[in-house]
Tab-separated table of C-alpha atoms and ligand atoms in Angstrom:
chain	number	residue	atom	x	y	z
A	1	MET	CA	0.000	0.000	0.000
A	2	GLU	CA	1.374	3.423	-0.937
A	3	LYS	CA	2.229	5.608	2.024
A	4	HIS	CA	2.366	9.383	1.705
A	5	LYS	CA	3.195	12.249	4.003
A	6	CYS	CA	0.527	14.475	2.510
A	7	VAL	CA	-2.456	13.810	0.283
A	8	ILE	CA	-4.521	16.708	-0.995
A	9	ILE	CA	-8.059	16.083	-2.181
A	10	GLY	CA	-9.226	18.557	-4.807
A	11	THR	CA	-7.680	20.850	-7.374
A	12	GLY	CA	-9.293	24.236	-7.058
A	13	PRO	CA	-7.258	27.234	-5.863
A	14	ALA	CA	-7.210	25.775	-2.323
A	15	GLY	CA	-5.870	22.377	-3.409
A	16	TYR	CA	-3.192	23.718	-5.745
A	17	THR	CA	-2.047	26.381	-3.287
A	18	ALA	CA	-1.790	23.727	-0.580
A	19	ALA	CA	0.215	21.637	-3.060
A	20	ILE	CA	2.626	24.485	-3.861
A	21	TYR	CA	3.357	25.044	-0.169
A	22	ALA	CA	3.504	21.343	0.718
A	23	ALA	CA	5.801	20.553	-2.223
A	24	ARG	CA	8.146	23.411	-1.369
A	25	ALA	CA	8.267	22.068	2.202
A	26	ASN	CA	9.357	18.702	0.761
A	27	LEU	CA	6.200	16.866	1.834
A	28	LYS	CA	6.009	15.285	-1.663
A	29	PRO	CA	2.267	15.882	-1.895
A	30	VAL	CA	-0.034	13.764	-3.989
A	31	VAL	CA	-3.103	15.582	-5.287
A	32	TYR	CA	-6.263	13.864	-6.447
A	33	THR	CA	-8.128	15.986	-8.972
A	34	GLY	CA	-11.681	14.774	-8.488
A	35	LEU	CA	-14.125	14.635	-11.377
A	36	GLU	CA	-13.746	18.321	-12.237
A	37	PRO	CA	-9.997	19.017	-12.365
A	38	GLY	CA	-9.449	22.681	-11.585
A	39	GLY	CA	-12.744	23.003	-9.736
A	40	GLN	CA	-15.436	25.640	-10.122
A	41	LEU	CA	-13.143	28.145	-11.848
A	42	THR	CA	-12.936	25.918	-14.895
A	43	THR	CA	-16.612	26.685	-15.503
A	44	THR	CA	-16.095	30.467	-15.512
A	45	THR	CA	-14.661	32.683	-18.213
A	46	ASP	CA	-12.726	35.804	-17.172
A	47	VAL	CA	-11.371	36.069	-13.647
A	48	GLU	CA	-10.564	39.702	-12.852
A	49	ASN	CA	-10.402	39.657	-9.066
A	50	PHE	CA	-7.483	37.314	-8.459
A	51	PRO	CA	-4.461	39.443	-7.530
A	52	GLY	CA	-1.539	39.279	-9.920
A	53	TYR	CA	-3.435	39.308	-13.209
A	54	PRO	CA	-3.802	42.992	-14.143
A	55	GLU	CA	-5.498	42.111	-17.433
A	56	GLY	CA	-7.625	39.325	-15.929
A	57	ILE	CA	-7.316	35.687	-16.939
A	58	MET	CA	-9.611	32.932	-18.115
A	59	GLY	CA	-10.602	30.588	-15.273
A	60	PRO	CA	-9.367	27.372	-16.948
A	61	GLU	CA	-6.047	29.028	-17.858
A	62	MET	CA	-5.520	30.208	-14.298
A	63	MET	CA	-6.112	26.701	-12.973
A	64	GLU	CA	-3.637	25.310	-15.526
A	65	ASP	CA	-1.063	27.866	-14.281
A	66	LEU	CA	-1.684	26.820	-10.683
A	67	LYS	CA	-1.274	23.165	-11.663
A	68	LYS	CA	2.026	23.877	-13.442
A	69	GLN	CA	3.245	25.845	-10.440
A	70	ALA	CA	2.403	22.954	-8.106
A	71	GLU	CA	4.076	20.412	-10.435
A	72	ARG	CA	7.195	22.553	-10.761
A	73	PHE	CA	7.994	21.778	-7.132
A	74	GLY	CA	7.310	18.072	-7.491
A	75	THR	CA	3.590	17.698	-6.744
A	76	ASP	CA	2.212	14.422	-8.038
A	77	VAL	CA	-1.128	15.392	-9.621
A	78	ARG	CA	-3.289	12.335	-10.249
A	79	PHE	CA	-6.602	12.140	-12.047
A	80	GLY	CA	-8.840	10.266	-9.657
A	81	MET	CA	-11.572	10.518	-7.146
A	82	VAL	CA	-11.289	9.796	-3.438
A	83	THR	CA	-14.387	7.691	-2.953
A	84	LYS	CA	-13.983	6.650	0.677
A	85	THR	CA	-12.061	7.871	3.698
A	86	GLU	CA	-11.235	6.075	6.928
A	87	LEU	CA	-9.750	8.865	8.994
A	88	SER	CA	-7.882	7.990	12.149
A	89	GLU	CA	-8.537	9.614	15.504
A	90	ILE	CA	-5.066	8.720	16.774
A	91	PRO	CA	-2.414	11.449	16.439
A	92	GLY	CA	0.365	10.466	14.040
A	93	GLU	CA	-1.518	7.473	12.586
A	94	TYR	CA	-2.106	7.040	8.881
A	95	HIS	CA	-5.462	7.918	7.344
A	96	LYS	CA	-6.817	5.453	4.783
A	97	LEU	CA	-8.138	6.772	1.470
A	98	THR	CA	-9.797	4.729	-1.258
A	99	ILE	CA	-9.271	5.978	-4.807
A	100	ASP	CA	-11.877	5.298	-7.496
A	101	GLU	CA	-13.377	2.591	-5.290
A	102	THR	CA	-10.413	0.322	-6.027
A	103	THR	CA	-7.020	1.374	-4.672
A	104	THR	CA	-6.317	2.162	-1.047
A	105	ILE	CA	-3.510	4.496	-0.022
A	106	LEU	CA	-2.298	5.782	3.328
A	107	ALA	CA	-1.695	9.417	4.190
A	108	ARG	CA	-0.115	10.831	7.313
A	109	THR	CA	-1.858	14.159	6.631
A	110	VAL	CA	-4.907	14.873	4.509
A	111	ILE	CA	-5.712	18.327	3.186
A	112	ILE	CA	-9.319	18.571	2.085
A	113	ALA	CA	-9.959	21.001	-0.767
A	114	THR	CA	-13.019	19.405	-2.311
A	115	GLY	CA	-14.853	22.713	-2.783
A	116	ALA	CA	-18.540	23.339	-3.096
A	117	SER	CA	-20.904	23.186	-6.004
A	118	ALA	CA	-23.335	25.947	-6.807
A	119	GLN	CA	-26.862	24.652	-7.104
A	120	TYR	CA	-28.541	25.311	-10.432
A	121	LEU	CA	-32.173	25.165	-11.513
A	122	GLY	CA	-31.433	22.350	-13.945
A	123	LEU	CA	-32.796	24.044	-17.058
A	124	GLU	CA	-31.240	23.183	-20.437
A	125	SER	CA	-31.089	26.875	-21.369
A	126	GLU	CA	-29.329	27.696	-18.098
A	127	LYS	CA	-26.609	25.176	-18.978
A	128	ALA	CA	-26.356	26.414	-22.563
A	129	PHE	CA	-25.601	30.019	-21.493
A	130	MET	CA	-23.222	29.153	-18.670
A	131	GLY	CA	-20.400	31.691	-18.827
A	132	HIS	CA	-22.301	33.602	-21.538
A	133	GLY	CA	-24.743	35.417	-19.320
A	134	VAL	CA	-25.496	32.780	-16.697
A	135	SER	CA	-23.474	32.880	-13.485
A	136	ALA	CA	-23.688	31.686	-9.904
A	137	CYS	CA	-21.404	34.377	-8.491
A	138	ALA	CA	-22.205	38.091	-8.655
A	139	ILE	CA	-18.961	39.120	-6.985
A	140	CYS	CA	-16.985	37.153	-9.582
A	141	ASP	CA	-18.961	38.070	-12.678
A	142	GLY	CA	-21.123	41.107	-11.812
A	143	PHE	CA	-18.635	43.555	-13.265
A	144	PHE	CA	-19.163	42.128	-16.762
A	145	PHE	CA	-22.784	43.258	-16.501
A	146	LYS	CA	-22.042	46.846	-15.549
A	147	GLY	CA	-24.691	49.074	-17.156
A	148	LEU	CA	-26.835	46.071	-18.165
A	149	ASN	CA	-30.029	44.614	-16.721
A	150	VAL	CA	-29.891	41.374	-14.786
A	151	VAL	CA	-32.166	38.833	-13.128
A	152	VAL	CA	-31.357	37.029	-9.882
A	153	VAL	CA	-33.164	33.843	-8.854
A	154	GLY	CA	-33.477	32.847	-5.201
A	155	GLY	CA	-34.968	34.161	-1.999
A	156	GLY	CA	-32.241	33.472	0.563
A	157	ASP	CA	-29.415	35.589	1.936
A	158	SER	CA	-27.229	34.799	-1.082
A	159	ALA	CA	-29.844	36.105	-3.506
A	160	ALA	CA	-30.419	39.204	-1.369
A	161	GLU	CA	-26.688	39.865	-1.178
A	162	GLU	CA	-26.132	39.286	-4.899
A	163	ALA	CA	-29.067	41.528	-5.831
A	164	THR	CA	-27.793	44.356	-3.612
A	165	TYR	CA	-24.296	43.991	-5.046
A	166	LEU	CA	-25.557	43.961	-8.632
A	167	ALA	CA	-27.843	46.956	-8.018
A	168	LYS	CA	-24.697	49.077	-7.637
A	169	LEU	CA	-23.567	48.096	-11.134
A	170	CYS	CA	-26.763	47.527	-13.068
A	171	PRO	CA	-29.628	49.910	-13.881
A	172	LYS	CA	-32.262	47.251	-13.075
A	173	VAL	CA	-32.148	44.036	-11.081
A	174	THR	CA	-35.159	41.710	-11.009
A	175	VAL	CA	-35.296	39.091	-8.264
A	176	LEU	CA	-37.386	35.949	-8.800
A	177	ILE	CA	-38.701	34.232	-5.679
A	178	ARG	CA	-40.747	31.075	-6.075
A	179	LYS	CA	-42.667	31.539	-2.810
A	180	ASP	CA	-44.692	34.543	-1.631
A	181	HIS	CA	-42.019	35.486	0.882
A	182	TRP	CA	-38.268	35.764	1.379
A	183	LYS	CA	-36.205	33.106	3.091
A	184	ALA	CA	-33.466	35.681	3.698
A	185	SER	CA	-32.901	37.355	7.054
A	186	LYS	CA	-35.106	40.371	7.717
A	187	ILE	CA	-32.252	42.852	7.501
A	188	MET	CA	-31.100	41.574	4.096
A	189	GLU	CA	-34.673	41.477	2.832
A	190	GLU	CA	-35.240	45.082	3.924
A	191	ARG	CA	-32.028	46.189	2.271
A	192	VAL	CA	-33.217	44.749	-1.045
A	193	MET	CA	-36.753	46.071	-0.702
A	194	LYS	CA	-35.402	49.573	-0.039
A	195	THR	CA	-33.177	49.593	-3.115
A	196	PRO	CA	-35.062	51.502	-5.803
A	197	ASN	CA	-33.591	49.710	-8.834
A	198	ILE	CA	-34.444	46.216	-7.557
A	199	GLU	CA	-37.818	44.724	-8.422
A	200	VAL	CA	-38.889	41.570	-6.603
A	201	LEU	CA	-41.337	39.186	-8.263
A	202	PHE	CA	-42.851	36.720	-5.782
A	203	ASN	CA	-44.561	33.436	-6.709
A	204	THR	CA	-42.419	33.408	-9.801
A	205	ASP	CA	-40.759	30.421	-11.464
A	206	THR	CA	-38.092	30.545	-14.140
A	207	VAL	CA	-39.295	28.912	-17.339
A	208	GLU	CA	-36.175	29.427	-19.452
A	209	VAL	CA	-33.229	31.661	-20.142
A	210	VAL	CA	-33.586	33.130	-23.624
A	211	GLY	CA	-31.010	34.490	-26.057
A	212	GLU	CA	-28.926	33.655	-29.094
A	213	LYS	CA	-25.193	33.679	-28.433
A	214	THR	CA	-25.646	35.424	-25.107
A	215	VAL	CA	-28.580	35.986	-22.769
A	216	THR	CA	-31.205	38.525	-23.829
A	217	GLY	CA	-33.971	37.739	-21.366
A	218	VAL	CA	-35.553	35.394	-18.853
A	219	LYS	CA	-38.958	33.837	-19.404
A	220	VAL	CA	-40.875	33.553	-16.134
A	221	LYS	CA	-44.257	32.309	-14.972
A	222	ASN	CA	-46.376	33.408	-12.034
A	223	ASN	CA	-47.161	30.121	-10.280
A	224	GLN	CA	-50.450	31.509	-8.895
A	225	THR	CA	-51.959	33.097	-12.010
A	226	GLY	CA	-50.103	31.138	-14.715
A	227	GLU	CA	-49.216	34.422	-16.408
A	228	GLU	CA	-45.960	34.333	-18.386
A	229	GLN	CA	-43.628	37.156	-19.366
A	230	THR	CA	-40.094	37.609	-20.644
A	231	ILE	CA	-37.936	39.976	-18.648
A	232	PRO	CA	-35.304	41.668	-20.818
A	233	ALA	CA	-31.888	41.043	-19.229
A	234	GLU	CA	-28.317	40.341	-20.244
A	235	GLY	CA	-27.395	38.445	-17.106
A	236	PHE	CA	-29.005	35.647	-15.103
A	237	PHE	CA	-27.603	35.012	-11.647
A	238	VAL	CA	-28.514	31.794	-9.894
A	239	ALA	CA	-28.373	32.194	-6.113
A	240	ILE	CA	-30.273	29.210	-4.768
A	241	GLY	CA	-27.559	27.840	-2.521
A	242	HIS	CA	-24.320	25.882	-2.589
A	243	LYS	CA	-23.554	22.341	-1.577
A	244	PRO	CA	-20.131	21.624	-0.140
A	245	ASN	CA	-18.571	18.444	-1.541
A	246	THR	CA	-18.109	16.734	1.795
A	247	ASP	CA	-20.375	13.670	1.664
A	248	ILE	CA	-17.415	11.255	1.968
A	249	PHE	CA	-16.499	12.762	5.348
A	250	LYS	CA	-19.951	12.382	6.919
A	251	GLY	CA	-19.794	10.747	10.325
A	252	GLN	CA	-16.028	11.343	10.551
A	253	LEU	CA	-15.535	15.087	10.446
A	254	ASP	CA	-17.586	17.750	12.191
A	255	MET	CA	-19.773	19.655	9.761
A	256	ASP	CA	-22.739	22.012	9.930
A	257	SER	CA	-26.257	21.148	8.793
A	258	THR	CA	-25.461	22.069	5.148
A	259	GLY	CA	-22.281	19.984	5.157
A	260	TYR	CA	-19.646	22.731	5.502
A	261	LEU	CA	-16.676	21.327	7.438
A	262	ILE	CA	-16.063	22.953	10.791
A	263	THR	CA	-12.553	24.155	11.498
A	264	LYS	CA	-11.063	25.686	14.593
A	265	PRO	CA	-11.505	29.463	14.047
A	266	GLY	CA	-8.575	31.046	12.247
A	267	THR	CA	-7.054	27.660	11.311
A	268	ALA	CA	-7.581	24.757	8.912
A	269	THR	CA	-7.688	22.289	11.813
A	270	THR	CA	-10.605	19.842	11.869
A	271	ASN	CA	-11.711	17.627	14.749
A	272	LEU	CA	-9.276	14.896	13.619
A	273	PRO	CA	-5.485	15.014	13.944
A	274	GLY	CA	-3.636	15.470	10.667
A	275	VAL	CA	-6.797	16.318	8.716
A	276	PHE	CA	-7.090	19.889	7.481
A	277	ALA	CA	-10.005	21.538	5.714
A	278	THR	CA	-9.508	24.382	3.241
A	279	GLY	CA	-11.369	26.316	0.561
A	280	ASP	CA	-15.085	26.316	-0.112
A	281	ALA	CA	-15.603	22.949	1.614
A	282	GLN	CA	-15.310	24.866	4.892
A	283	ASP	CA	-16.263	28.396	3.813
A	284	ARG	CA	-19.915	29.327	3.597
A	285	ILE	CA	-19.254	33.058	3.690
A	286	TYR	CA	-16.559	34.259	1.269
A	287	ARG	CA	-16.274	31.474	-1.339
A	288	GLN	CA	-13.678	33.366	-3.393
A	289	ALA	CA	-10.683	31.957	-5.266
A	290	VAL	CA	-8.316	34.161	-3.310
A	291	THR	CA	-9.724	33.200	0.101
A	292	ALA	CA	-9.638	29.538	-0.956
A	293	ALA	CA	-5.994	29.915	-1.983
A	294	GLY	CA	-5.198	31.567	1.353
A	295	SER	CA	-6.790	28.767	3.313
A	296	GLY	CA	-4.957	26.196	1.156
A	297	CYS	CA	-1.721	27.802	2.277
A	298	MET	CA	-2.872	27.548	5.901
A	299	GLY	CA	-3.704	23.862	5.474
A	300	ALA	CA	-0.256	23.073	4.055
A	301	LEU	CA	1.595	25.016	6.758
A	302	GLU	CA	-0.427	23.259	9.441
A	303	ALA	CA	0.228	19.860	7.841
A	304	GLU	CA	3.947	20.629	7.768
A	305	ARG	CA	3.956	21.585	11.469
A	306	TYR	CA	1.924	18.525	12.372
A	307	LEU	CA	4.388	16.224	10.567
A	308	GLN	CA	7.318	17.980	12.168
A	309	GLU	CA	5.840	17.461	15.647
A	310	PHE	CA	5.169	13.837	14.826
A	311	GLU	CA	8.724	13.257	13.556
A	312	GLU	CA	10.163	14.916	16.654
A	313	GLU	CA	8.052	12.606	18.840
A	314	VAL	CA	9.206	9.501	16.929
A	315	GLU	CA	12.827	10.640	17.203
A	316	ALA	CA	12.457	11.244	20.957
A	317	ALA	CA	10.866	7.797	21.413
A	318	GLN	CA	13.749	6.176	19.489
A	319	ILE	CA	16.313	7.936	21.692
A	320	VAL	CA	14.481	6.778	24.839
A	321	GLY	CA	14.124	3.261	23.375
B	1	NDP	P1	-30.709	29.223	1.176
B	1	NDP	O1	-30.879	27.750	1.183
B	1	NDP	O2	-30.829	29.978	2.442
B	1	NDP	O3	-31.797	29.874	0.178
B	1	NDP	C1	-31.999	29.330	-1.082
B	1	NDP	C2	-33.105	30.112	-1.749
B	1	NDP	O4	-33.196	29.643	-3.093
B	1	NDP	C3	-34.473	29.929	-1.128
B	1	NDP	O5	-35.219	31.091	-1.260
B	1	NDP	C4	-35.067	28.810	-1.967
B	1	NDP	O6	-36.473	28.845	-2.057
B	1	NDP	C5	-34.509	29.154	-3.319
B	1	NDP	N1	-34.479	27.990	-4.189
B	1	NDP	C6	-33.921	26.778	-3.929
B	1	NDP	N2	-34.075	25.972	-4.987
B	1	NDP	C7	-34.763	26.679	-5.914
B	1	NDP	C8	-35.252	26.380	-7.209
B	1	NDP	N3	-35.031	25.196	-7.773
B	1	NDP	N4	-35.928	27.343	-7.870
B	1	NDP	C9	-36.144	28.558	-7.312
B	1	NDP	N5	-35.707	28.902	-6.097
B	1	NDP	C10	-35.017	27.970	-5.401
B	1	NDP	O7	-29.304	29.467	0.435
B	1	NDP	P2	-28.360	30.757	0.473
B	1	NDP	O8	-27.234	30.438	-0.441
B	1	NDP	O9	-29.118	31.973	0.243
B	1	NDP	O10	-27.805	30.774	1.953
B	1	NDP	C11	-27.132	29.627	2.492
B	1	NDP	C12	-26.681	29.950	3.909
B	1	NDP	O11	-25.637	30.923	3.893
B	1	NDP	C13	-27.804	30.535	4.776
B	1	NDP	O12	-27.655	30.053	6.080
B	1	NDP	C14	-27.543	32.015	4.735
B	1	NDP	O13	-28.023	32.682	5.877
B	1	NDP	C15	-26.002	32.068	4.659
B	1	NDP	N6	-25.564	33.282	3.972
B	1	NDP	C16	-25.270	34.367	4.747
B	1	NDP	C17	-24.867	35.543	4.159
B	1	NDP	C18	-24.547	36.683	5.040
B	1	NDP	O14	-24.819	36.604	6.213
B	1	NDP	N7	-23.958	37.720	4.506
B	1	NDP	C19	-24.749	35.679	2.703
B	1	NDP	C20	-25.104	34.500	1.982
B	1	NDP	C21	-25.512	33.357	2.610
B	1	NDP	P3	-37.420	28.210	-0.927
B	1	NDP	O15	-37.426	29.221	0.180
B	1	NDP	O16	-38.697	28.103	-1.647
B	1	NDP	O17	-36.819	26.898	-0.566
């Protein structure tokens, strides 16, 4: 059975940043890509808010750069999915990881960077215009819609926050809520309702996103009256929640009711020794590439310190022995 000092699960900005730091610390990290190598950023187009790219960069290209940077220091990037984990509660012990349901490997430290997936409505048209008018992140993509009209779907805090953010850039923001009330907190709801260029349509379902090469409107239906209309808009923002990719850790790692991993505040430390959680898998608030990268760095530094402590303990035991 292969034994590794450090295995990183996931290849978004958190995973690759962890790999860069771990490789430079000579931990010889092995990274498993998961089914979507590069993570969520590979589904976006221009990234303009990651420091260091004054002209912006395409998401997939940025992830390729991060991969190359990680490999330059000796990271072993493997295409594969960690399908099962048997994480040890004993400090210094190996954690067991099953890859693609077939191979089992051992890892002294595990850095989790499995990310989160934005939830989508599941419409064909929504998929067709992904990156061409459809987005699940206003902070990432809102700027491209400056001066244009947009529609936001969702009635939770995310939708309220995205609508308020977009209202500063766009002349008109229409929010579609399927129920007759908000799910968002009162304060966020009030903020939206007080913003003059936001219109909220309750009891409204999205029928389809319309357009040719890019989005030109959103066809909606009032689920009480059956009345349909097409709202002219160049952007369609889906804000109906995220799901962290943490199912394989259920019952082993502490997580909240949505599945976000719980870390000790200000660290990447989970409830198990040698297991560190980074990126969107543990971040329900910021969910940005740069914050994910920062937490990936934290995870790697903590893994390095953990291994160092462990090695010192083994050395001390050998001297005593
Ligand atoms: P939520 O689960 O809170 O809200 C999701 C919203 O999307 C609901 O209004 C839901 O409608 C709607 N929705 C779900 N599926 C569909 C669908 N298929 N079609 C139409 N509408 C749909 O998710 P959020 O991402 O908003 O928030 C997640 C958590 O993060 C919450 O705890 C929130 O408080 C927190 N958060 C906090 C922020 C802050 O404090 N600044 C900012 C953002 C999030 P329905 O009500 O009918 O189910």
